[in-house]
């Protein structure tokens, strides 16, 4: 058994050990802040560089999450697929295109696995008010009733149109409040008013909030029933309506159904092509986020997400390259000014390893200060970015910052900043510590 005296001795030893560590850290902080006061400009710029690195990484992470995570109105983005391309081949004739109305009817509508199948075809047109006092270029989307079930628009006024409206080819439209302001100067009481599309009157039945940034399939100014467009309904071409200008939205019951849906569509294409003189091959069936990886959408498989991370990873490196070069110069300049002090320490017995360790630990504290400032800076900038970049000025929608920025992202930003500063300080610390004592003095 351990006697009472031995226990007290062990406890006293541990307390003494912790006290030594505390005193050592206290001395290190004093030394670091002394250097900060002595070289305010250089260390101030170093802290700013570290802060900008962290803030830059955080803001980049925000932009990535905006595109990858569900945001209004694409709240089902994680279980939504988008089919944008079909290949039709007949001997020497081969064409890649979007789907046509016959392709929708015969291939997509009969599918059993998806929860819902919708469609969208977009083009740029000029709409005007009935008075023709305001002609506005806009993006019009020809959609079906399921489109408004797959997406979750915030209707300021009115309602979406239904599949029954599409079947009856009703000349009705849903527009954004931003478009209403362009046409009439205000968005109040816009429901019931009429807009002109190629001299054809369309009655406005709904006003919605504009889509947030990063939402491709919901980004439009005006939505009208697809059956009112002669171009969308055209079947008089070499593909007999299988190919055309329509993208397909597929809402899966859950993400696990994605492979089943892809297999079912391949099987369905094989079945349908038996009635035609050509083969039908589905090309890209992507997630909504995949539209960023491969905007053209002509790949013969679901896009590899690694392409996305490579693209934005290179952007992250660019964010870090400029501060890294500046930090390297600033840190070397600050260490160079301390050559005399370092030489005196070495003359009193400090090893090169001791000198490098001291300089790196001091720089770590400075990096921590810069990291904290960077997080605060990012926290202040994120709401501004959400207000001015994600939402349109006429939107009253809101998004939780924590729904976009993850704790893991904060940790990664700080780790990258620490590694960057470690690399930028290691080389100058090694070079300065190797300087001959006589030369330094």
Tab-separated table of C-alpha atoms in Angstrom:
chain	number	residue	atom	x	y	z
A	1	UNK	CA	0.000	0.000	0.000
A	2	UNK	CA	0.999	3.562	-0.676
A	3	UNK	CA	1.445	5.538	2.477
A	4	UNK	CA	-0.130	8.931	3.062
A	5	UNK	CA	3.260	10.610	2.779
A	6	UNK	CA	3.927	8.915	-0.583
A	7	UNK	CA	0.507	10.007	-1.891
A	8	UNK	CA	1.217	13.603	-0.874
A	9	UNK	CA	4.618	13.357	-2.557
A	10	UNK	CA	3.078	12.092	-5.825
A	11	UNK	CA	0.367	14.776	-5.709
A	12	UNK	CA	2.960	17.457	-5.016
A	13	UNK	CA	5.062	16.161	-7.930
A	14	UNK	CA	2.091	16.368	-10.336
A	15	UNK	CA	1.177	19.849	-9.112
A	16	UNK	CA	4.755	20.960	-9.575
A	17	UNK	CA	4.779	19.502	-13.101
A	18	UNK	CA	1.575	21.329	-14.085
A	19	UNK	CA	2.901	24.523	-12.512
A	20	UNK	CA	6.070	24.288	-14.622
A	21	UNK	CA	3.985	23.826	-17.793
A	22	UNK	CA	1.768	26.754	-16.821
A	23	UNK	CA	4.750	28.999	-16.150
A	24	UNK	CA	6.329	27.927	-19.429
A	25	UNK	CA	3.148	28.767	-21.382
A	26	UNK	CA	2.832	32.053	-19.526
A	27	UNK	CA	6.389	32.966	-20.463
A	28	UNK	CA	5.771	31.940	-24.089
A	29	UNK	CA	2.706	34.169	-24.343
A	30	UNK	CA	4.584	37.086	-22.771
A	31	UNK	CA	7.438	36.571	-25.226
A	32	UNK	CA	5.021	36.412	-28.178
A	33	UNK	CA	3.116	39.555	-27.200
A	34	UNK	CA	6.393	41.341	-26.593
A	35	UNK	CA	7.387	40.529	-30.163
A	36	UNK	CA	3.959	41.671	-31.361
A	37	UNK	CA	4.446	45.064	-29.729
A	38	UNK	CA	7.986	45.294	-31.023
A	39	UNK	CA	7.082	44.446	-34.653
A	40	UNK	CA	3.484	45.663	-34.906
A	41	UNK	CA	3.394	46.116	-38.675
A	42	UNK	CA	4.943	42.781	-39.634
A	43	UNK	CA	3.016	40.697	-37.112
A	44	UNK	CA	-0.147	42.678	-37.805
A	45	UNK	CA	0.085	41.784	-41.501
A	46	UNK	CA	0.824	38.160	-40.561
A	47	UNK	CA	-2.334	38.021	-38.435
A	48	UNK	CA	-4.366	39.640	-41.231
A	49	UNK	CA	-2.997	37.064	-43.706
A	50	UNK	CA	-3.990	34.205	-41.422
A	51	UNK	CA	-7.421	35.738	-40.843
A	52	UNK	CA	-8.060	36.197	-44.564
A	53	UNK	CA	-7.016	32.605	-45.246
A	54	UNK	CA	-9.500	31.246	-42.703
A	55	UNK	CA	-12.263	33.616	-43.822
A	56	UNK	CA	-11.620	32.758	-47.480
A	57	UNK	CA	-11.837	29.015	-46.851
A	58	UNK	CA	-15.009	29.467	-44.798
A	59	UNK	CA	-16.679	31.562	-47.509
A	60	UNK	CA	-15.660	29.062	-50.188
A	61	UNK	CA	-17.162	26.289	-48.069
A	62	UNK	CA	-20.347	28.368	-47.840
A	63	UNK	CA	-20.574	28.648	-51.619
A	64	UNK	CA	-20.041	24.896	-52.032
A	65	UNK	CA	-22.718	24.074	-49.471
A	66	UNK	CA	-25.166	26.427	-51.178
A	67	UNK	CA	-24.865	24.364	-54.346
A	68	UNK	CA	-24.803	20.945	-52.691
A	69	UNK	CA	-27.361	21.303	-49.893
A	70	UNK	CA	-31.149	21.688	-50.216
A	71	UNK	CA	-32.166	25.360	-50.216
A	72	UNK	CA	-35.569	26.831	-51.135
A	73	UNK	CA	-37.283	26.031	-53.395
A	74	UNK	CA	-35.201	22.908	-54.167
A	75	UNK	CA	-35.750	21.426	-50.720
A	76	UNK	CA	-35.724	17.874	-52.149
A	77	UNK	CA	-32.376	18.294	-53.894
A	78	UNK	CA	-30.806	15.317	-52.097
A	79	UNK	CA	-33.303	12.876	-53.619
A	80	UNK	CA	-33.859	14.544	-56.972
A	81	UNK	CA	-32.314	13.346	-60.235
A	82	UNK	CA	-32.209	15.298	-63.478
A	83	UNK	CA	-32.140	13.569	-66.869
A	84	UNK	CA	-30.843	15.967	-69.504
A	85	UNK	CA	-29.598	13.878	-72.394
A	86	UNK	CA	-30.587	11.005	-74.642
A	87	UNK	CA	-28.646	9.552	-77.564
A	88	UNK	CA	-30.537	8.424	-80.645
A	89	UNK	CA	-28.674	6.385	-83.268
A	90	UNK	CA	-29.834	5.030	-86.614
A	91	UNK	CA	-26.960	3.704	-88.684
A	92	UNK	CA	-24.652	6.615	-89.436
A	93	UNK	CA	-27.108	9.081	-87.919
A	94	UNK	CA	-26.411	9.922	-84.257
A	95	UNK	CA	-27.758	12.782	-82.205
A	96	UNK	CA	-27.473	13.796	-78.555
A	97	UNK	CA	-30.260	15.986	-77.266
A	98	UNK	CA	-32.634	16.598	-74.415
A	99	UNK	CA	-35.858	14.577	-74.328
A	100	UNK	CA	-38.897	15.238	-76.525
A	101	UNK	CA	-42.547	15.018	-75.569
A	102	UNK	CA	-42.859	11.442	-76.905
A	103	UNK	CA	-39.788	10.489	-74.887
A	104	UNK	CA	-41.527	11.833	-71.784
A	105	UNK	CA	-44.781	10.022	-72.509
A	106	UNK	CA	-43.354	6.646	-73.481
A	107	UNK	CA	-40.166	6.420	-71.400
A	108	UNK	CA	-40.508	8.537	-68.286
A	109	UNK	CA	-44.194	8.718	-67.383
A	110	UNK	CA	-44.621	4.890	-67.064
A	111	UNK	CA	-41.740	4.484	-64.572
A	112	UNK	CA	-42.699	2.742	-61.315
A	113	UNK	CA	-39.728	3.403	-59.000
A	114	UNK	CA	-39.778	7.252	-58.730
A	115	UNK	CA	-42.215	9.041	-56.453
A	116	UNK	CA	-42.792	11.773	-59.058
A	117	UNK	CA	-41.616	12.609	-62.576
A	118	UNK	CA	-41.760	16.209	-63.756
A	119	UNK	CA	-40.452	18.130	-66.740
A	120	UNK	CA	-38.956	21.490	-67.608
A	121	UNK	CA	-37.886	23.192	-70.838
A	122	UNK	CA	-36.429	26.692	-70.643
A	123	UNK	CA	-35.734	29.468	-73.115
A	124	UNK	CA	-35.120	33.212	-73.098
A	125	UNK	CA	-37.984	35.355	-74.378
A	126	UNK	CA	-39.340	38.872	-74.191
A	127	UNK	CA	-42.577	39.318	-72.242
A	128	UNK	CA	-44.608	42.484	-71.895
A	129	UNK	CA	-47.600	43.824	-70.061
A	130	UNK	CA	-50.887	44.156	-71.963
A	131	UNK	CA	-50.322	47.899	-72.267
A	132	UNK	CA	-46.992	47.086	-73.967
A	133	UNK	CA	-45.339	49.842	-71.982
A	134	UNK	CA	-42.791	47.440	-70.544
A	135	UNK	CA	-40.900	44.821	-72.588
A	136	UNK	CA	-38.671	42.663	-70.419
A	137	UNK	CA	-36.222	39.915	-71.474
A	138	UNK	CA	-36.812	36.955	-69.207
A	139	UNK	CA	-36.277	33.245	-68.739
A	140	UNK	CA	-39.457	31.259	-69.254
A	141	UNK	CA	-39.811	27.658	-68.090
A	142	UNK	CA	-42.349	25.324	-69.665
A	143	UNK	CA	-43.265	22.887	-66.886
A	144	UNK	CA	-45.920	20.420	-65.811
A	145	UNK	CA	-47.979	20.128	-62.636
A	146	UNK	CA	-45.523	17.730	-60.965
A	147	UNK	CA	-42.792	20.365	-61.238
A	148	UNK	CA	-44.469	22.375	-58.476
A	149	UNK	CA	-44.835	19.233	-56.348
A	150	UNK	CA	-41.157	18.311	-56.623
A	151	UNK	CA	-40.078	21.877	-55.823
A	152	UNK	CA	-41.359	23.928	-52.906
A	153	UNK	CA	-41.893	27.497	-54.048
A	154	UNK	CA	-42.932	30.161	-51.580
A	155	UNK	CA	-46.124	31.588	-53.083
A	156	UNK	CA	-46.523	35.221	-52.086
A	157	UNK	CA	-49.915	35.242	-53.778
A	158	UNK	CA	-52.026	32.855	-55.830
A	159	UNK	CA	-51.349	29.199	-56.649
A	160	UNK	CA	-49.343	26.908	-58.946
A	161	UNK	CA	-50.962	25.388	-62.009
A	162	UNK	CA	-51.848	21.694	-62.053
A	163	UNK	CA	-51.531	18.811	-64.503
A	164	UNK	CA	-55.184	19.376	-65.391
A	165	UNK	CA	-54.293	22.959	-66.396
A	166	UNK	CA	-51.569	21.551	-68.647
A	167	UNK	CA	-53.877	18.958	-70.248
A	168	UNK	CA	-56.392	21.709	-71.070
A	169	UNK	CA	-53.612	23.985	-72.409
A	170	UNK	CA	-54.740	26.890	-70.256
A	171	UNK	CA	-52.872	30.142	-71.000
A	172	UNK	CA	-51.844	30.827	-67.417
A	173	UNK	CA	-48.541	31.745	-65.784
A	174	UNK	CA	-46.685	31.858	-62.495
A	175	UNK	CA	-44.123	34.666	-62.193
A	176	UNK	CA	-41.636	35.906	-59.606
A	177	UNK	CA	-42.333	39.020	-57.599
A	178	UNK	CA	-39.156	40.415	-59.144
A	179	UNK	CA	-40.651	39.982	-62.631
A	180	UNK	CA	-43.913	41.580	-61.490
A	181	UNK	CA	-41.993	44.631	-60.305
A	182	UNK	CA	-40.246	44.853	-63.683
A	183	UNK	CA	-43.540	44.701	-65.566
A	184	UNK	CA	-45.784	46.831	-63.391
A	185	UNK	CA	-43.523	48.572	-60.895
A	186	UNK	CA	-44.915	46.578	-57.948
A	187	UNK	CA	-45.828	43.003	-57.024
A	188	UNK	CA	-49.040	43.742	-55.128
A	189	UNK	CA	-52.274	42.422	-56.661
A	190	UNK	CA	-50.419	40.998	-59.663
A	191	UNK	CA	-52.548	37.847	-59.666
A	192	UNK	CA	-55.228	38.202	-62.341
A	193	UNK	CA	-53.176	40.513	-64.526
A	194	UNK	CA	-52.169	39.535	-68.054
A	195	UNK	CA	-48.785	39.248	-69.719
A	196	UNK	CA	-48.083	38.791	-73.428
A	197	UNK	CA	-45.983	35.951	-74.860
A	198	UNK	CA	-45.603	36.376	-78.640
A	199	UNK	CA	-48.824	38.386	-78.610
A	200	UNK	CA	-50.588	35.527	-76.785
A	201	UNK	CA	-52.148	36.647	-73.474
A	202	UNK	CA	-51.342	34.619	-70.344
A	203	UNK	CA	-53.174	35.220	-67.085
A	204	UNK	CA	-51.007	35.389	-63.967
A	205	UNK	CA	-52.319	32.957	-61.333
A	206	UNK	CA	-49.384	32.926	-58.899
A	207	UNK	CA	-46.517	35.066	-57.567
A	208	UNK	CA	-43.458	33.322	-56.063
A	209	UNK	CA	-40.235	34.250	-54.359
A	210	UNK	CA	-37.224	34.072	-56.742
A	211	UNK	CA	-35.041	30.967	-56.494
A	212	UNK	CA	-31.925	31.163	-54.358
A	213	UNK	CA	-28.467	31.010	-55.911
A	214	UNK	CA	-27.247	27.535	-56.852
A	215	UNK	CA	-30.715	26.243	-57.690
A	216	UNK	CA	-30.679	25.591	-61.426
A	217	UNK	CA	-33.981	23.853	-62.105
A	218	UNK	CA	-35.967	26.504	-60.220
A	219	UNK	CA	-34.133	29.494	-61.660
A	220	UNK	CA	-36.605	31.239	-63.934
A	221	UNK	CA	-38.726	34.377	-64.181
A	222	UNK	CA	-41.922	32.908	-65.626
A	223	UNK	CA	-43.459	29.417	-65.612
A	224	UNK	CA	-46.202	28.404	-68.052
A	225	UNK	CA	-47.793	25.026	-68.953
A	226	UNK	CA	-45.561	23.025	-71.299
A	227	UNK	CA	-48.533	22.149	-73.524
A	228	UNK	CA	-48.868	25.793	-74.617
A	229	UNK	CA	-45.493	25.663	-76.401
A	230	UNK	CA	-45.517	24.394	-79.994
A	231	UNK	CA	-41.765	23.831	-79.832
A	232	UNK	CA	-42.008	21.609	-76.741
A	233	UNK	CA	-44.924	19.640	-78.206
A	234	UNK	CA	-43.297	19.189	-81.627
A	235	UNK	CA	-42.839	15.566	-82.803
A	236	UNK	CA	-42.075	16.223	-86.480
A	237	UNK	CA	-38.345	15.574	-86.531
A	238	UNK	CA	-35.944	12.721	-87.245
A	239	UNK	CA	-36.279	11.490	-83.624
A	240	UNK	CA	-40.106	11.373	-83.888
A	241	UNK	CA	-40.413	13.306	-80.640
A	242	UNK	CA	-38.112	11.091	-78.565
A	243	UNK	CA	-35.496	13.847	-78.624
A	244	UNK	CA	-36.238	17.507	-78.036
A	245	UNK	CA	-35.584	20.239	-75.489
A	246	UNK	CA	-37.036	18.860	-72.242
A	247	UNK	CA	-35.166	17.998	-69.044
A	248	UNK	CA	-36.751	15.444	-66.723
A	249	UNK	CA	-36.989	15.863	-62.933
A	250	UNK	CA	-37.171	12.597	-60.996
A	251	UNK	CA	-38.080	12.668	-57.309
A	252	UNK	CA	-36.981	9.409	-55.693
A	253	UNK	CA	-38.612	8.059	-52.560
A	254	UNK	CA	-35.095	8.026	-51.083
A	255	UNK	CA	-31.492	8.251	-52.312
A	256	UNK	CA	-31.115	4.487	-52.184
A	257	UNK	CA	-33.504	4.256	-55.155
A	258	UNK	CA	-31.119	6.109	-57.527
A	259	UNK	CA	-29.532	2.902	-58.958
A	260	UNK	CA	-32.974	1.307	-59.347
A	261	UNK	CA	-34.245	4.319	-61.264
A	262	UNK	CA	-31.208	4.313	-63.542
A	263	UNK	CA	-31.608	0.605	-64.237
A	264	UNK	CA	-35.332	0.990	-64.872
A	265	UNK	CA	-34.812	3.817	-67.364
A	266	UNK	CA	-32.233	1.772	-69.320
A	267	UNK	CA	-34.666	-1.152	-69.456
A	268	UNK	CA	-37.513	1.149	-70.524
A	269	UNK	CA	-35.442	2.680	-73.327
A	270	UNK	CA	-34.663	-0.819	-74.649
A	271	UNK	CA	-38.365	-1.622	-74.564
A	272	UNK	CA	-39.484	1.561	-76.324
A	273	UNK	CA	-36.845	1.437	-79.059
A	274	UNK	CA	-38.442	-1.784	-80.362
A	275	UNK	CA	-41.133	0.443	-81.910
A	276	UNK	CA	-38.644	2.761	-83.648
A	277	UNK	CA	-36.017	2.421	-86.383
A	278	UNK	CA	-33.276	3.673	-84.044
A	279	UNK	CA	-31.679	2.869	-80.707
A	280	UNK	CA	-32.382	4.980	-77.604
A	281	UNK	CA	-29.646	5.360	-74.994
A	282	UNK	CA	-30.068	7.525	-71.879
A	283	UNK	CA	-26.976	9.623	-71.277
A	284	UNK	CA	-26.662	11.774	-68.144
A	285	UNK	CA	-28.982	11.128	-65.206
A	286	UNK	CA	-27.519	13.427	-62.591
A	287	UNK	CA	-28.232	14.804	-59.182
A	288	UNK	CA	-29.058	18.487	-59.021
A	289	UNK	CA	-25.572	19.168	-57.640
A	290	UNK	CA	-24.144	17.195	-60.563
A	291	UNK	CA	-25.260	19.972	-62.893
A	292	UNK	CA	-22.334	21.927	-61.499
A	293	UNK	CA	-19.858	19.146	-62.185
A	294	UNK	CA	-20.880	18.783	-65.812
A	295	UNK	CA	-23.080	21.646	-67.093
A	296	UNK	CA	-23.243	20.246	-70.640
A	297	UNK	CA	-24.586	16.916	-69.442
A	298	UNK	CA	-23.534	14.695	-72.359
A	299	UNK	CA	-21.627	12.083	-70.321
A	300	UNK	CA	-22.750	8.460	-70.595
A	301	UNK	CA	-22.900	8.013	-66.828
A	302	UNK	CA	-23.776	9.928	-63.701
A	303	UNK	CA	-21.141	12.595	-63.256
A	304	UNK	CA	-18.248	11.809	-60.923
A	305	UNK	CA	-18.420	14.277	-57.989
A	306	UNK	CA	-14.604	14.288	-57.816
A	307	UNK	CA	-14.644	16.641	-60.820
A	308	UNK	CA	-16.516	19.151	-58.696
A	309	UNK	CA	-14.058	18.920	-55.813
A	310	UNK	CA	-11.087	19.185	-58.170
A	311	UNK	CA	-12.562	22.329	-59.673
A	312	UNK	CA	-13.240	24.034	-56.371
A	313	UNK	CA	-10.176	22.522	-54.712
A	314	UNK	CA	-8.042	24.425	-57.213
A	315	UNK	CA	-9.971	27.565	-56.304
A	316	UNK	CA	-9.204	26.897	-52.632
A	317	UNK	CA	-5.500	26.565	-53.450
A	318	UNK	CA	-5.662	29.922	-55.210
A	319	UNK	CA	-7.220	31.390	-52.064
A	320	UNK	CA	-4.253	30.081	-50.086
A	321	UNK	CA	-1.439	30.760	-52.557
A	322	UNK	CA	-1.424	34.548	-52.290
A	323	UNK	CA	-1.431	34.710	-48.469
A	324	UNK	CA	1.146	31.883	-48.368
A	325	UNK	CA	3.639	33.850	-50.457
A	326	UNK	CA	3.046	36.985	-48.403
A	327	UNK	CA	3.281	35.099	-45.109
A	328	UNK	CA	6.558	33.499	-46.133
A	329	UNK	CA	8.112	36.913	-46.764
A	330	UNK	CA	6.672	38.528	-43.635
A	331	UNK	CA	7.695	35.708	-41.312
A	332	UNK	CA	11.208	35.605	-42.744
A	333	UNK	CA	11.508	39.386	-42.278
A	334	UNK	CA	10.352	39.149	-38.648
A	335	UNK	CA	12.770	36.287	-37.892
A	336	UNK	CA	15.615	38.093	-39.665
A	337	UNK	CA	15.211	41.079	-37.356
A	338	UNK	CA	15.756	38.744	-34.379
A	339	UNK	CA	19.076	37.287	-35.547
A	340	UNK	CA	21.021	39.046	-32.790
A	341	UNK	CA	18.633	37.739	-30.099
A	342	UNK	CA	18.776	34.218	-31.577
A	343	UNK	CA	22.595	34.299	-31.649
A	344	UNK	CA	22.716	35.317	-27.982
A	345	UNK	CA	20.392	32.425	-27.091
A	346	UNK	CA	22.652	30.046	-29.002
A	347	UNK	CA	25.736	31.483	-27.297
A	348	UNK	CA	24.127	30.651	-23.942
A	349	UNK	CA	23.602	27.038	-25.019
A	350	UNK	CA	20.290	26.916	-26.884
A	351	UNK	CA	20.365	24.338	-29.664
A	352	UNK	CA	19.114	24.893	-33.209
A	353	UNK	CA	16.158	22.667	-32.332
A	354	UNK	CA	15.337	24.870	-29.316
A	355	UNK	CA	15.424	28.006	-31.486
A	356	UNK	CA	13.215	26.496	-34.210
A	357	UNK	CA	10.775	25.205	-31.562
A	358	UNK	CA	10.544	28.642	-29.941
A	359	UNK	CA	9.901	30.430	-33.235
A	360	UNK	CA	7.301	27.903	-34.352
A	361	UNK	CA	5.432	28.040	-31.045
A	362	UNK	CA	5.352	31.827	-31.139
A	363	UNK	CA	4.062	31.727	-34.691
A	364	UNK	CA	1.422	29.161	-33.660
A	365	UNK	CA	0.013	31.624	-31.126
A	366	UNK	CA	-0.088	34.331	-33.792
A	367	UNK	CA	-1.832	31.889	-36.130
A	368	UNK	CA	-4.429	31.142	-33.438
A	369	UNK	CA	-5.112	34.853	-33.076
A	370	UNK	CA	-5.461	35.188	-36.850
A	371	UNK	CA	-7.705	32.111	-36.986
A	372	UNK	CA	-10.085	33.492	-34.381
A	373	UNK	CA	-10.228	36.847	-36.187
A	374	UNK	CA	-10.834	34.984	-39.484
A	375	UNK	CA	-13.760	33.069	-37.984
A	376	UNK	CA	-15.270	36.300	-36.658
A	377	UNK	CA	-14.745	37.961	-40.057
A	378	UNK	CA	-16.387	35.039	-41.871
A	379	UNK	CA	-19.259	35.076	-39.390
A	380	UNK	CA	-19.843	38.769	-40.134
A	381	UNK	CA	-19.590	38.340	-43.910
A	382	UNK	CA	-21.765	35.226	-44.273
A	383	UNK	CA	-25.089	37.009	-43.536
A	384	UNK	CA	-24.150	39.695	-46.075
A	385	UNK	CA	-23.394	37.055	-48.707
A	386	UNK	CA	-26.669	35.277	-47.966
A	387	UNK	CA	-28.588	38.551	-48.315
A	388	UNK	CA	-26.874	39.895	-51.439
A	389	UNK	CA	-25.797	36.778	-53.364
A	390	UNK	CA	-28.092	33.923	-52.424
A	391	UNK	CA	-31.397	35.765	-52.253
A	392	UNK	CA	-32.700	38.314	-54.692
A	393	UNK	CA	-33.323	41.825	-53.315
A	394	UNK	CA	-37.076	41.254	-53.564
A	395	UNK	CA	-36.979	38.028	-51.585
A	396	UNK	CA	-38.076	37.739	-47.965
A	397	UNK	CA	-36.847	34.131	-47.587
A	398	UNK	CA	-34.347	33.195	-44.919
A	399	UNK	CA	-31.735	30.477	-44.411
A	400	UNK	CA	-30.043	29.309	-41.232
A	401	UNK	CA	-26.290	29.886	-41.361
A	402	UNK	CA	-25.699	26.666	-39.412
A	403	UNK	CA	-27.618	24.718	-42.072
A	404	UNK	CA	-24.862	25.691	-44.528
A	405	UNK	CA	-21.700	25.858	-42.424
A	406	UNK	CA	-20.736	22.675	-40.629
A	407	UNK	CA	-18.491	22.343	-37.560
A	408	UNK	CA	-16.254	20.114	-39.691
A	409	UNK	CA	-15.759	22.971	-42.142
A	410	UNK	CA	-14.624	25.292	-39.343
A	411	UNK	CA	-12.161	22.656	-38.120
A	412	UNK	CA	-10.824	22.118	-41.645
A	413	UNK	CA	-10.394	25.864	-42.173
A	414	UNK	CA	-8.395	26.190	-38.937
A	415	UNK	CA	-6.279	23.088	-39.640
A	416	UNK	CA	-5.433	24.311	-43.148
A	417	UNK	CA	-4.524	27.714	-41.747
A	418	UNK	CA	-2.264	26.135	-39.107
A	419	UNK	CA	-0.563	23.928	-41.693
A	420	UNK	CA	-0.100	26.881	-44.029
A	421	UNK	CA	1.511	28.971	-41.306
A	422	UNK	CA	3.612	26.031	-40.094
A	423	UNK	CA	5.041	25.519	-43.577
A	424	UNK	CA	5.577	29.244	-44.076
A	425	UNK	CA	7.383	29.608	-40.742
A	426	UNK	CA	9.414	26.380	-40.759
A	427	UNK	CA	11.711	27.392	-43.629
A	428	UNK	CA	12.524	30.908	-42.289
A	429	UNK	CA	12.991	29.515	-38.756
A	430	UNK	CA	15.447	26.879	-40.014
A	431	UNK	CA	17.398	29.373	-42.137
A	432	UNK	CA	17.654	31.978	-39.378
A	433	UNK	CA	18.674	29.406	-36.758
A	434	UNK	CA	21.468	28.150	-39.015
A	435	UNK	CA	23.014	31.624	-39.398
A	436	UNK	CA	26.541	31.688	-37.854
A	437	UNK	CA	26.634	33.462	-34.492
A	438	UNK	CA	29.485	35.766	-35.539
A	439	UNK	CA	27.615	36.948	-38.642
A	440	UNK	CA	24.436	37.660	-36.652
A	441	UNK	CA	26.245	39.697	-33.990
